[in-house]
Amino acid sequence: MEPAIKKSKMVNNKFKHGKKKYFQQSKKQVLQPGQRGFLVTCNMNEKACVRECYNLLNHYADELYGPEGESDESKQAANTEAGGESDSDDLDAAVAKCREVIAQRKQRFQNVDTGTTNCLFIRTQLDDPVALGKHIVNDIKDTGKAMSRFVLRLVPIESVCRANMPDIINAAGALFDKHFIKEATTYGIIFNHRYNQQIKRDTIIKELADLVNSKNVANKVDLHNAKKSIIVEVLRGWCLLSVVDNYLEFKKYNLAELANVNGQITNDVDDSKATETAEQETESTAAKSIENTVAAFEN
């Protein structure tokens, strides 16, 4: 008969082994090349900010595209389930199909880990996040209601790529084909970086300015009233790119400031401004750097 101590050790080892397998099954959603979505900054409460993002985005997506109803695939799966009750294989296939459709619906907006504090990325399956972003800021500007307390900025992102110059230029080239070829326009470059010192501000600004001018030589730089703003956000090893119309006019997509365009500042706005002081100083430095770089390039 085995001693009681040895037997308890065997039981404990078995329990630990099963517990280890259980925790290995959990996986986080991470940034990947080619994703689209929304870059969100918040004021220290990330969990509440994620919840607010889901509510906000789903509310306006339902207004713009209609509520999420049952798709044709879900209806077919339901019909298959109703007509094949006698066949267990068909029933299992129908249930699996329904679960797959429901899972896809839940992923219309999905929080993705960025590895940076107070900076979220909400991935979307929508083809054009910029259109939804415009709809949101237009409505907030007209109504004066931000519908958010923890969300500061909500910037649509059209492309995600690795944070190295070849990948950035390739992604930006495809993106600029949609915005800068057909007709001449004015543009500015908004560059921010977090936890990354390898991408140099002057280098990327010069490369992107050259790329824009190669699409249409009549494109001009305007840092104060640009019709199109090129958003470049570097987060660790990833670069988020987008081209947004009237970015400065819409308060850099700061929802709290848009809701108070008449100068009526609330307590929430005071908190937002205190949190974003460092970010605004960074963008001011970026604007001066763009001005100097473009002036030197034109000379």
PDB file of C-alpha atoms in Angstrom:
ATOM      1  CA  MET A   1       0.000   0.000   0.000  1.00  0.00           C
ATOM      2  CA  GLU A   2       1.418   3.399  -1.008  1.00  0.00           C
ATOM      3  CA  PRO A   3       2.066   5.981   1.706  1.00  0.00           C
ATOM      4  CA  ALA A   4      -0.548   8.705   2.031  1.00  0.00           C
ATOM      5  CA  ILE A   5       2.006  11.459   1.291  1.00  0.00           C
ATOM      6  CA  LYS A   6       3.110   9.908  -2.000  1.00  0.00           C
ATOM      7  CA  LYS A   7      -0.482   9.418  -3.117  1.00  0.00           C
ATOM      8  CA  SER A   8      -1.394  13.064  -2.440  1.00  0.00           C
ATOM      9  CA  LYS A   9       1.605  14.214  -4.484  1.00  0.00           C
ATOM     10  CA  MET A  10       0.441  12.151  -7.458  1.00  0.00           C
ATOM     11  CA  VAL A  11      -3.027  13.680  -7.263  1.00  0.00           C
ATOM     12  CA  ASN A  12      -1.614  17.197  -7.072  1.00  0.00           C
ATOM     13  CA  ASN A  13       0.681  16.631 -10.064  1.00  0.00           C
ATOM     14  CA  LYS A  14      -2.237  15.379 -12.127  1.00  0.00           C
ATOM     15  CA  PHE A  15      -4.308  18.430 -11.172  1.00  0.00           C
ATOM     16  CA  LYS A  16      -1.495  20.833 -12.080  1.00  0.00           C
ATOM     17  CA  HIS A  17      -1.000  19.138 -15.436  1.00  0.00           C
ATOM     18  CA  GLY A  18      -4.673  19.611 -16.323  1.00  0.00           C
ATOM     19  CA  LYS A  19      -4.640  23.214 -15.132  1.00  0.00           C
ATOM     20  CA  LYS A  20      -1.652  24.000 -17.372  1.00  0.00           C
ATOM     21  CA  LYS A  21      -3.488  22.712 -20.432  1.00  0.00           C
ATOM     22  CA  TYR A  22      -6.549  24.764 -19.529  1.00  0.00           C
ATOM     23  CA  PHE A  23      -4.679  28.074 -19.518  1.00  0.00           C
ATOM     24  CA  GLN A  24      -2.850  27.311 -22.765  1.00  0.00           C
ATOM     25  CA  GLN A  25      -6.153  27.417 -24.647  1.00  0.00           C
ATOM     26  CA  SER A  26      -6.607  31.176 -24.081  1.00  0.00           C
ATOM     27  CA  LYS A  27      -5.377  33.378 -26.957  1.00  0.00           C
ATOM     28  CA  LYS A  28      -5.451  37.147 -27.372  1.00  0.00           C
ATOM     29  CA  GLN A  29      -6.437  38.926 -30.553  1.00  0.00           C
ATOM     30  CA  VAL A  30      -3.360  40.744 -31.881  1.00  0.00           C
ATOM     31  CA  LEU A  31      -2.603  43.183 -34.681  1.00  0.00           C
ATOM     32  CA  GLN A  32      -2.043  41.623 -38.099  1.00  0.00           C
ATOM     33  CA  PRO A  33      -1.056  43.059 -41.518  1.00  0.00           C
ATOM     34  CA  GLY A  34      -4.029  44.073 -43.655  1.00  0.00           C
ATOM     35  CA  GLN A  35      -6.442  44.733 -40.797  1.00  0.00           C
ATOM     36  CA  ARG A  36      -8.815  47.720 -40.772  1.00  0.00           C
ATOM     37  CA  GLY A  37     -10.495  49.402 -37.852  1.00  0.00           C
ATOM     38  CA  PHE A  38     -10.346  52.294 -35.414  1.00  0.00           C
ATOM     39  CA  LEU A  39      -7.493  53.627 -33.309  1.00  0.00           C
ATOM     40  CA  VAL A  40      -8.906  54.707 -29.949  1.00  0.00           C
ATOM     41  CA  THR A  41      -7.249  56.679 -27.162  1.00  0.00           C
ATOM     42  CA  CYS A  42      -8.755  56.626 -23.688  1.00  0.00           C
ATOM     43  CA  ASN A  43      -8.312  58.190 -20.257  1.00  0.00           C
ATOM     44  CA  MET A  44      -6.917  55.380 -18.109  1.00  0.00           C
ATOM     45  CA  ASN A  45      -9.998  53.112 -18.030  1.00  0.00           C
ATOM     46  CA  GLU A  46      -9.431  50.702 -20.914  1.00  0.00           C
ATOM     47  CA  LYS A  47     -12.131  48.162 -20.045  1.00  0.00           C
ATOM     48  CA  ALA A  48     -14.827  50.818 -19.897  1.00  0.00           C
ATOM     49  CA  CYS A  49     -13.447  52.346 -23.090  1.00  0.00           C
ATOM     50  CA  VAL A  50     -13.723  49.032 -24.963  1.00  0.00           C
ATOM     51  CA  ARG A  51     -17.333  48.662 -23.839  1.00  0.00           C
ATOM     52  CA  GLU A  52     -18.059  52.213 -24.937  1.00  0.00           C
ATOM     53  CA  CYS A  53     -16.448  51.595 -28.335  1.00  0.00           C
ATOM     54  CA  TYR A  54     -18.651  48.579 -28.984  1.00  0.00           C
ATOM     55  CA  ASN A  55     -21.797  50.510 -28.065  1.00  0.00           C
ATOM     56  CA  LEU A  56     -20.795  53.584 -30.060  1.00  0.00           C
ATOM     57  CA  LEU A  57     -19.671  51.781 -33.207  1.00  0.00           C
ATOM     58  CA  ASN A  58     -22.609  49.383 -33.291  1.00  0.00           C
ATOM     59  CA  HIS A  59     -25.060  52.246 -32.773  1.00  0.00           C
ATOM     60  CA  TYR A  60     -23.758  54.252 -35.720  1.00  0.00           C
ATOM     61  CA  ALA A  61     -23.139  51.182 -37.886  1.00  0.00           C
ATOM     62  CA  ASP A  62     -26.797  50.238 -37.459  1.00  0.00           C
ATOM     63  CA  GLU A  63     -27.778  53.767 -38.517  1.00  0.00           C
ATOM     64  CA  LEU A  64     -25.513  53.740 -41.577  1.00  0.00           C
ATOM     65  CA  TYR A  65     -25.809  50.127 -42.766  1.00  0.00           C
ATOM     66  CA  GLY A  66     -28.943  48.943 -41.008  1.00  0.00           C
ATOM     67  CA  PRO A  67     -29.214  46.573 -38.036  1.00  0.00           C
ATOM     68  CA  GLU A  68     -27.553  43.213 -38.211  1.00  0.00           C
ATOM     69  CA  GLY A  69     -30.246  40.770 -39.312  1.00  0.00           C
ATOM     70  CA  GLU A  70     -30.022  37.140 -40.189  1.00  0.00           C
ATOM     71  CA  SER A  71     -27.874  36.571 -43.253  1.00  0.00           C
ATOM     72  CA  ASP A  72     -28.775  34.225 -46.067  1.00  0.00           C
ATOM     73  CA  GLU A  73     -26.334  31.671 -44.690  1.00  0.00           C
ATOM     74  CA  SER A  74     -27.996  31.678 -41.254  1.00  0.00           C
ATOM     75  CA  LYS A  75     -31.455  31.300 -42.836  1.00  0.00           C
ATOM     76  CA  GLN A  76     -30.251  28.350 -44.926  1.00  0.00           C
ATOM     77  CA  ALA A  77     -28.716  26.781 -41.842  1.00  0.00           C
ATOM     78  CA  ALA A  78     -31.977  27.210 -39.926  1.00  0.00           C
ATOM     79  CA  ASN A  79     -33.975  25.662 -42.786  1.00  0.00           C
ATOM     80  CA  THR A  80     -31.585  22.740 -42.931  1.00  0.00           C
ATOM     81  CA  GLU A  81     -31.948  22.234 -39.191  1.00  0.00           C
ATOM     82  CA  ALA A  82     -35.773  22.293 -39.405  1.00  0.00           C
ATOM     83  CA  GLY A  83     -35.973  19.886 -42.353  1.00  0.00           C
ATOM     84  CA  GLY A  84     -33.375  17.376 -41.249  1.00  0.00           C
ATOM     85  CA  GLU A  85     -34.376  16.480 -37.707  1.00  0.00           C
ATOM     86  CA  SER A  86     -34.302  12.799 -38.554  1.00  0.00           C
ATOM     87  CA  ASP A  87     -30.737  12.935 -39.769  1.00  0.00           C
ATOM     88  CA  SER A  88     -28.244  13.595 -36.963  1.00  0.00           C
ATOM     89  CA  ASP A  89     -25.423  14.451 -39.393  1.00  0.00           C
ATOM     90  CA  ASP A  90     -27.442  17.180 -41.091  1.00  0.00           C
ATOM     91  CA  LEU A  91     -28.526  18.533 -37.718  1.00  0.00           C
ATOM     92  CA  ASP A  92     -24.953  18.755 -36.447  1.00  0.00           C
ATOM     93  CA  ALA A  93     -23.873  20.499 -39.644  1.00  0.00           C
ATOM     94  CA  ALA A  94     -26.719  23.021 -39.332  1.00  0.00           C
ATOM     95  CA  VAL A  95     -25.875  23.793 -35.709  1.00  0.00           C
ATOM     96  CA  ALA A  96     -22.187  24.233 -36.580  1.00  0.00           C
ATOM     97  CA  LYS A  97     -23.132  26.574 -39.421  1.00  0.00           C
ATOM     98  CA  CYS A  98     -25.333  28.666 -37.133  1.00  0.00           C
ATOM     99  CA  ARG A  99     -22.537  28.960 -34.599  1.00  0.00           C
ATOM    100  CA  GLU A 100     -20.120  30.019 -37.303  1.00  0.00           C
ATOM    101  CA  VAL A 101     -22.483  32.744 -38.525  1.00  0.00           C
ATOM    102  CA  ILE A 102     -23.057  34.026 -34.987  1.00  0.00           C
ATOM    103  CA  ALA A 103     -19.301  34.108 -34.370  1.00  0.00           C
ATOM    104  CA  GLN A 104     -18.777  36.127 -37.549  1.00  0.00           C
ATOM    105  CA  ARG A 105     -21.467  38.622 -36.488  1.00  0.00           C
ATOM    106  CA  LYS A 106     -19.775  39.126 -33.119  1.00  0.00           C
ATOM    107  CA  GLN A 107     -16.534  39.970 -34.888  1.00  0.00           C
ATOM    108  CA  ARG A 108     -17.881  42.957 -36.820  1.00  0.00           C
ATOM    109  CA  PHE A 109     -16.060  45.003 -34.181  1.00  0.00           C
ATOM    110  CA  GLN A 110     -13.350  43.256 -32.192  1.00  0.00           C
ATOM    111  CA  ASN A 111     -10.895  44.651 -29.664  1.00  0.00           C
ATOM    112  CA  VAL A 112      -7.282  43.852 -30.571  1.00  0.00           C
ATOM    113  CA  ASP A 113      -4.356  44.027 -28.165  1.00  0.00           C
ATOM    114  CA  THR A 114      -1.860  46.770 -29.116  1.00  0.00           C
ATOM    115  CA  GLY A 115       0.607  46.315 -26.279  1.00  0.00           C
ATOM    116  CA  THR A 116       0.406  50.035 -25.431  1.00  0.00           C
ATOM    117  CA  THR A 117      -1.350  51.750 -22.548  1.00  0.00           C
ATOM    118  CA  ASN A 118      -4.425  53.929 -23.141  1.00  0.00           C
ATOM    119  CA  CYS A 119      -4.321  53.086 -26.840  1.00  0.00           C
ATOM    120  CA  LEU A 120      -6.786  50.567 -28.295  1.00  0.00           C
ATOM    121  CA  PHE A 121      -7.462  49.158 -31.732  1.00  0.00           C
ATOM    122  CA  ILE A 122     -10.960  48.009 -32.664  1.00  0.00           C
ATOM    123  CA  ARG A 123     -10.766  45.789 -35.714  1.00  0.00           C
ATOM    124  CA  THR A 124     -13.687  45.828 -38.127  1.00  0.00           C
ATOM    125  CA  GLN A 125     -14.940  43.691 -40.986  1.00  0.00           C
ATOM    126  CA  LEU A 126     -16.422  46.751 -42.726  1.00  0.00           C
ATOM    127  CA  ASP A 127     -14.888  47.592 -46.098  1.00  0.00           C
ATOM    128  CA  ASP A 128     -14.615  51.322 -45.376  1.00  0.00           C
ATOM    129  CA  PRO A 129     -14.060  52.348 -41.739  1.00  0.00           C
ATOM    130  CA  VAL A 130     -13.445  55.951 -42.865  1.00  0.00           C
ATOM    131  CA  ALA A 131     -17.077  56.283 -44.007  1.00  0.00           C
ATOM    132  CA  LEU A 132     -18.306  55.173 -40.589  1.00  0.00           C
ATOM    133  CA  GLY A 133     -15.833  57.510 -38.890  1.00  0.00           C
ATOM    134  CA  LYS A 134     -17.105  60.471 -40.933  1.00  0.00           C
ATOM    135  CA  HIS A 135     -20.687  59.610 -40.050  1.00  0.00           C
ATOM    136  CA  ILE A 136     -19.846  59.535 -36.341  1.00  0.00           C
ATOM    137  CA  VAL A 137     -17.994  62.867 -36.201  1.00  0.00           C
ATOM    138  CA  ASN A 138     -20.588  64.608 -38.384  1.00  0.00           C
ATOM    139  CA  ASP A 139     -23.396  63.486 -36.109  1.00  0.00           C
ATOM    140  CA  ILE A 140     -21.537  64.458 -32.934  1.00  0.00           C
ATOM    141  CA  LYS A 141     -20.681  67.864 -34.367  1.00  0.00           C
ATOM    142  CA  ASP A 142     -24.310  68.499 -35.384  1.00  0.00           C
ATOM    143  CA  THR A 143     -25.978  67.223 -32.212  1.00  0.00           C
ATOM    144  CA  GLY A 144     -23.319  68.207 -29.667  1.00  0.00           C
ATOM    145  CA  LYS A 145     -23.633  64.786 -27.971  1.00  0.00           C
ATOM    146  CA  ALA A 146     -20.513  62.637 -27.781  1.00  0.00           C
ATOM    147  CA  MET A 147     -22.243  59.529 -26.349  1.00  0.00           C
ATOM    148  CA  SER A 148     -18.956  58.654 -24.677  1.00  0.00           C
ATOM    149  CA  ARG A 149     -17.099  59.392 -21.486  1.00  0.00           C
ATOM    150  CA  PHE A 150     -13.910  57.345 -21.723  1.00  0.00           C
ATOM    151  CA  VAL A 151     -13.257  57.467 -25.481  1.00  0.00           C
ATOM    152  CA  LEU A 152     -11.098  60.447 -26.425  1.00  0.00           C
ATOM    153  CA  ARG A 153     -10.138  60.033 -30.070  1.00  0.00           C
ATOM    154  CA  LEU A 154     -11.684  57.604 -32.541  1.00  0.00           C
ATOM    155  CA  VAL A 155      -9.563  57.613 -35.699  1.00  0.00           C
ATOM    156  CA  PRO A 156     -10.466  55.299 -38.626  1.00  0.00           C
ATOM    157  CA  ILE A 157      -7.572  53.177 -39.893  1.00  0.00           C
ATOM    158  CA  GLU A 158      -7.520  51.813 -43.442  1.00  0.00           C
ATOM    159  CA  SER A 159      -4.381  49.680 -43.335  1.00  0.00           C
ATOM    160  CA  VAL A 160      -2.075  47.970 -40.834  1.00  0.00           C
ATOM    161  CA  CYS A 161       1.461  46.931 -41.751  1.00  0.00           C
ATOM    162  CA  ARG A 162       4.813  46.146 -40.168  1.00  0.00           C
ATOM    163  CA  ALA A 163       6.741  49.153 -38.868  1.00  0.00           C
ATOM    164  CA  ASN A 164       9.573  49.146 -41.378  1.00  0.00           C
ATOM    165  CA  MET A 165      10.090  51.488 -44.302  1.00  0.00           C
ATOM    166  CA  PRO A 166       9.580  48.979 -47.185  1.00  0.00           C
ATOM    167  CA  ASP A 167       6.278  47.708 -45.783  1.00  0.00           C
ATOM    168  CA  ILE A 168       5.075  51.216 -44.943  1.00  0.00           C
ATOM    169  CA  ILE A 169       5.837  52.501 -48.443  1.00  0.00           C
ATOM    170  CA  ASN A 170       4.099  49.517 -50.062  1.00  0.00           C
ATOM    171  CA  ALA A 171       0.976  49.908 -47.909  1.00  0.00           C
ATOM    172  CA  ALA A 172       0.940  53.688 -48.362  1.00  0.00           C
ATOM    173  CA  GLY A 173       1.340  53.363 -52.147  1.00  0.00           C
ATOM    174  CA  ALA A 174      -1.803  51.245 -52.462  1.00  0.00           C
ATOM    175  CA  LEU A 175      -3.651  53.596 -50.128  1.00  0.00           C
ATOM    176  CA  PHE A 176      -2.572  56.781 -51.930  1.00  0.00           C
ATOM    177  CA  ASP A 177      -3.806  55.419 -55.257  1.00  0.00           C
ATOM    178  CA  LYS A 178      -7.362  55.861 -53.952  1.00  0.00           C
ATOM    179  CA  HIS A 179      -6.895  59.400 -52.640  1.00  0.00           C
ATOM    180  CA  PHE A 180      -4.255  61.349 -54.568  1.00  0.00           C
ATOM    181  CA  ILE A 181      -4.333  60.330 -58.246  1.00  0.00           C
ATOM    182  CA  LYS A 182      -7.640  61.543 -59.687  1.00  0.00           C
ATOM    183  CA  GLU A 183      -7.547  65.209 -58.696  1.00  0.00           C
ATOM    184  CA  ALA A 184      -5.046  67.535 -57.057  1.00  0.00           C
ATOM    185  CA  THR A 185      -5.589  68.332 -53.401  1.00  0.00           C
ATOM    186  CA  THR A 186      -3.871  69.683 -50.322  1.00  0.00           C
ATOM    187  CA  TYR A 187      -2.504  67.327 -47.703  1.00  0.00           C
ATOM    188  CA  GLY A 188      -0.687  67.139 -44.386  1.00  0.00           C
ATOM    189  CA  ILE A 189       1.076  64.315 -42.566  1.00  0.00           C
ATOM    190  CA  ILE A 190       0.224  63.532 -38.933  1.00  0.00           C
ATOM    191  CA  PHE A 191       2.887  61.291 -37.401  1.00  0.00           C
ATOM    192  CA  ASN A 192       2.856  59.773 -33.910  1.00  0.00           C
ATOM    193  CA  HIS A 193       4.892  56.943 -32.452  1.00  0.00           C
ATOM    194  CA  ARG A 194       4.554  54.948 -29.257  1.00  0.00           C
ATOM    195  CA  TYR A 195       7.170  52.517 -27.927  1.00  0.00           C
ATOM    196  CA  ASN A 196       9.140  52.728 -31.166  1.00  0.00           C
ATOM    197  CA  GLN A 197      12.262  54.793 -31.823  1.00  0.00           C
ATOM    198  CA  GLN A 198      13.420  53.093 -35.033  1.00  0.00           C
ATOM    199  CA  ILE A 199      11.066  54.914 -37.417  1.00  0.00           C
ATOM    200  CA  LYS A 200      12.484  58.426 -37.758  1.00  0.00           C
ATOM    201  CA  ARG A 201      10.031  61.272 -38.182  1.00  0.00           C
ATOM    202  CA  ASP A 202      11.931  63.232 -40.844  1.00  0.00           C
ATOM    203  CA  THR A 203      12.651  60.113 -42.900  1.00  0.00           C
ATOM    204  CA  ILE A 204       9.086  58.854 -43.087  1.00  0.00           C
ATOM    205  CA  ILE A 205       7.668  62.332 -43.727  1.00  0.00           C
ATOM    206  CA  LYS A 206      10.012  62.886 -46.674  1.00  0.00           C
ATOM    207  CA  GLU A 207       9.315  59.427 -48.127  1.00  0.00           C
ATOM    208  CA  LEU A 208       5.536  59.822 -47.887  1.00  0.00           C
ATOM    209  CA  ALA A 209       5.622  63.376 -49.288  1.00  0.00           C
ATOM    210  CA  ASP A 210       7.631  62.129 -52.282  1.00  0.00           C
ATOM    211  CA  LEU A 211       5.125  59.309 -52.755  1.00  0.00           C
ATOM    212  CA  VAL A 212       2.135  61.672 -52.709  1.00  0.00           C
ATOM    213  CA  ASN A 213       3.783  64.022 -55.209  1.00  0.00           C
ATOM    214  CA  SER A 214       4.597  61.087 -57.496  1.00  0.00           C
ATOM    215  CA  LYS A 215       0.870  60.253 -57.689  1.00  0.00           C
ATOM    216  CA  ASN A 216      -0.005  63.789 -58.820  1.00  0.00           C
ATOM    217  CA  VAL A 217       2.528  66.600 -59.078  1.00  0.00           C
ATOM    218  CA  ALA A 218      -0.201  69.171 -58.405  1.00  0.00           C
ATOM    219  CA  ASN A 219      -0.718  67.952 -54.822  1.00  0.00           C
ATOM    220  CA  LYS A 220       0.351  70.624 -52.351  1.00  0.00           C
ATOM    221  CA  VAL A 221       1.227  70.635 -48.657  1.00  0.00           C
ATOM    222  CA  ASP A 222      -1.053  72.586 -46.320  1.00  0.00           C
ATOM    223  CA  LEU A 223      -0.470  71.982 -42.625  1.00  0.00           C
ATOM    224  CA  HIS A 224      -3.232  74.265 -41.347  1.00  0.00           C
ATOM    225  CA  ASN A 225      -6.210  73.651 -43.669  1.00  0.00           C
ATOM    226  CA  ALA A 226      -5.396  70.412 -45.451  1.00  0.00           C
ATOM    227  CA  LYS A 227      -8.280  68.738 -47.252  1.00  0.00           C
ATOM    228  CA  LYS A 228      -6.705  65.321 -46.673  1.00  0.00           C
ATOM    229  CA  SER A 229      -4.593  64.288 -43.697  1.00  0.00           C
ATOM    230  CA  ILE A 230      -2.303  61.272 -43.838  1.00  0.00           C
ATOM    231  CA  ILE A 231      -2.445  59.551 -40.452  1.00  0.00           C
ATOM    232  CA  VAL A 232       0.672  57.580 -39.514  1.00  0.00           C
ATOM    233  CA  GLU A 233       0.515  55.904 -36.094  1.00  0.00           C
ATOM    234  CA  VAL A 234       3.403  53.643 -35.082  1.00  0.00           C
ATOM    235  CA  LEU A 235       2.646  51.283 -32.182  1.00  0.00           C
ATOM    236  CA  ARG A 236       5.623  49.149 -31.217  1.00  0.00           C
ATOM    237  CA  GLY A 237       6.288  47.015 -34.305  1.00  0.00           C
ATOM    238  CA  TRP A 238       3.164  48.036 -36.234  1.00  0.00           C
ATOM    239  CA  CYS A 239       2.237  50.989 -38.403  1.00  0.00           C
ATOM    240  CA  LEU A 240      -1.380  52.142 -38.810  1.00  0.00           C
ATOM    241  CA  LEU A 241      -2.171  54.191 -41.915  1.00  0.00           C
ATOM    242  CA  SER A 242      -5.179  56.165 -43.057  1.00  0.00           C
ATOM    243  CA  VAL A 243      -6.175  59.150 -45.196  1.00  0.00           C
ATOM    244  CA  VAL A 244      -8.924  61.246 -43.594  1.00  0.00           C
ATOM    245  CA  ASP A 245     -10.757  64.281 -44.980  1.00  0.00           C
ATOM    246  CA  ASN A 246     -10.892  67.502 -42.921  1.00  0.00           C
ATOM    247  CA  TYR A 247      -9.056  65.934 -39.993  1.00  0.00           C
ATOM    248  CA  LEU A 248      -8.193  69.273 -38.400  1.00  0.00           C
ATOM    249  CA  GLU A 249     -11.669  70.701 -38.940  1.00  0.00           C
ATOM    250  CA  PHE A 250     -13.134  67.791 -36.995  1.00  0.00           C
ATOM    251  CA  LYS A 251     -10.831  68.464 -34.019  1.00  0.00           C
ATOM    252  CA  LYS A 252      -8.546  65.550 -34.919  1.00  0.00           C
ATOM    253  CA  TYR A 253     -11.497  63.215 -34.300  1.00  0.00           C
ATOM    254  CA  ASN A 254     -11.582  64.110 -30.604  1.00  0.00           C
ATOM    255  CA  LEU A 255     -15.174  63.286 -29.708  1.00  0.00           C
ATOM    256  CA  ALA A 256     -15.239  65.360 -26.516  1.00  0.00           C
ATOM    257  CA  GLU A 257     -14.024  68.514 -28.274  1.00  0.00           C
ATOM    258  CA  LEU A 258     -16.439  67.977 -31.160  1.00  0.00           C
ATOM    259  CA  ALA A 259     -19.333  67.853 -28.717  1.00  0.00           C
ATOM    260  CA  ASN A 260     -18.266  71.209 -27.243  1.00  0.00           C
ATOM    261  CA  VAL A 261     -17.523  73.278 -30.347  1.00  0.00           C
ATOM    262  CA  ASN A 262     -19.319  76.281 -28.823  1.00  0.00           C
ATOM    263  CA  GLY A 263     -16.798  76.488 -25.998  1.00  0.00           C
ATOM    264  CA  GLN A 264     -18.981  74.881 -23.305  1.00  0.00           C
ATOM    265  CA  ILE A 265     -16.472  72.723 -21.477  1.00  0.00           C
ATOM    266  CA  THR A 266     -17.724  69.958 -19.197  1.00  0.00           C
ATOM    267  CA  ASN A 267     -15.897  68.034 -16.512  1.00  0.00           C
ATOM    268  CA  ASP A 268     -15.349  65.137 -18.882  1.00  0.00           C
ATOM    269  CA  VAL A 269     -13.692  67.436 -21.393  1.00  0.00           C
ATOM    270  CA  ASP A 270     -11.430  68.824 -18.688  1.00  0.00           C
ATOM    271  CA  ASP A 271     -10.319  65.290 -17.862  1.00  0.00           C
ATOM    272  CA  SER A 272      -9.809  64.523 -21.555  1.00  0.00           C
ATOM    273  CA  LYS A 273      -7.672  67.614 -22.085  1.00  0.00           C
ATOM    274  CA  ALA A 274      -5.511  66.811 -19.083  1.00  0.00           C
ATOM    275  CA  THR A 275      -4.930  63.311 -20.400  1.00  0.00           C
ATOM    276  CA  GLU A 276      -4.131  64.417 -23.957  1.00  0.00           C
ATOM    277  CA  THR A 277      -1.687  67.243 -23.164  1.00  0.00           C
ATOM    278  CA  ALA A 278       1.365  65.135 -23.957  1.00  0.00           C
ATOM    279  CA  GLU A 279      -0.178  63.871 -27.220  1.00  0.00           C
ATOM    280  CA  GLN A 280      -1.024  67.390 -28.390  1.00  0.00           C
ATOM    281  CA  GLU A 281       2.532  68.562 -27.691  1.00  0.00           C
ATOM    282  CA  THR A 282       3.837  65.641 -29.747  1.00  0.00           C
ATOM    283  CA  GLU A 283       1.596  66.542 -32.702  1.00  0.00           C
ATOM    284  CA  SER A 284       2.670  70.201 -32.501  1.00  0.00           C
ATOM    285  CA  THR A 285       6.287  69.117 -32.763  1.00  0.00           C
ATOM    286  CA  ALA A 286       5.345  66.834 -35.663  1.00  0.00           C
ATOM    287  CA  ALA A 287       3.703  69.731 -37.550  1.00  0.00           C
ATOM    288  CA  LYS A 288       6.811  71.871 -37.209  1.00  0.00           C
ATOM    289  CA  SER A 289       8.970  68.980 -38.378  1.00  0.00           C
ATOM    290  CA  ILE A 290       6.761  68.451 -41.452  1.00  0.00           C
ATOM    291  CA  GLU A 291       6.932  72.150 -42.283  1.00  0.00           C
ATOM    292  CA  ASN A 292      10.719  72.225 -42.099  1.00  0.00           C
ATOM    293  CA  THR A 293      11.161  68.961 -44.005  1.00  0.00           C
ATOM    294  CA  VAL A 294       8.818  69.931 -46.849  1.00  0.00           C
ATOM    295  CA  ALA A 295      10.358  73.408 -47.111  1.00  0.00           C
ATOM    296  CA  ALA A 296      13.823  71.909 -47.373  1.00  0.00           C
ATOM    297  CA  PHE A 297      12.601  69.398 -49.953  1.00  0.00           C
ATOM    298  CA  GLU A 298      10.981  72.112 -52.122  1.00  0.00           C
ATOM    299  CA  ASN A 299      14.128  74.259 -51.982  1.00  0.00           C
TER     300      ASN A 299
END
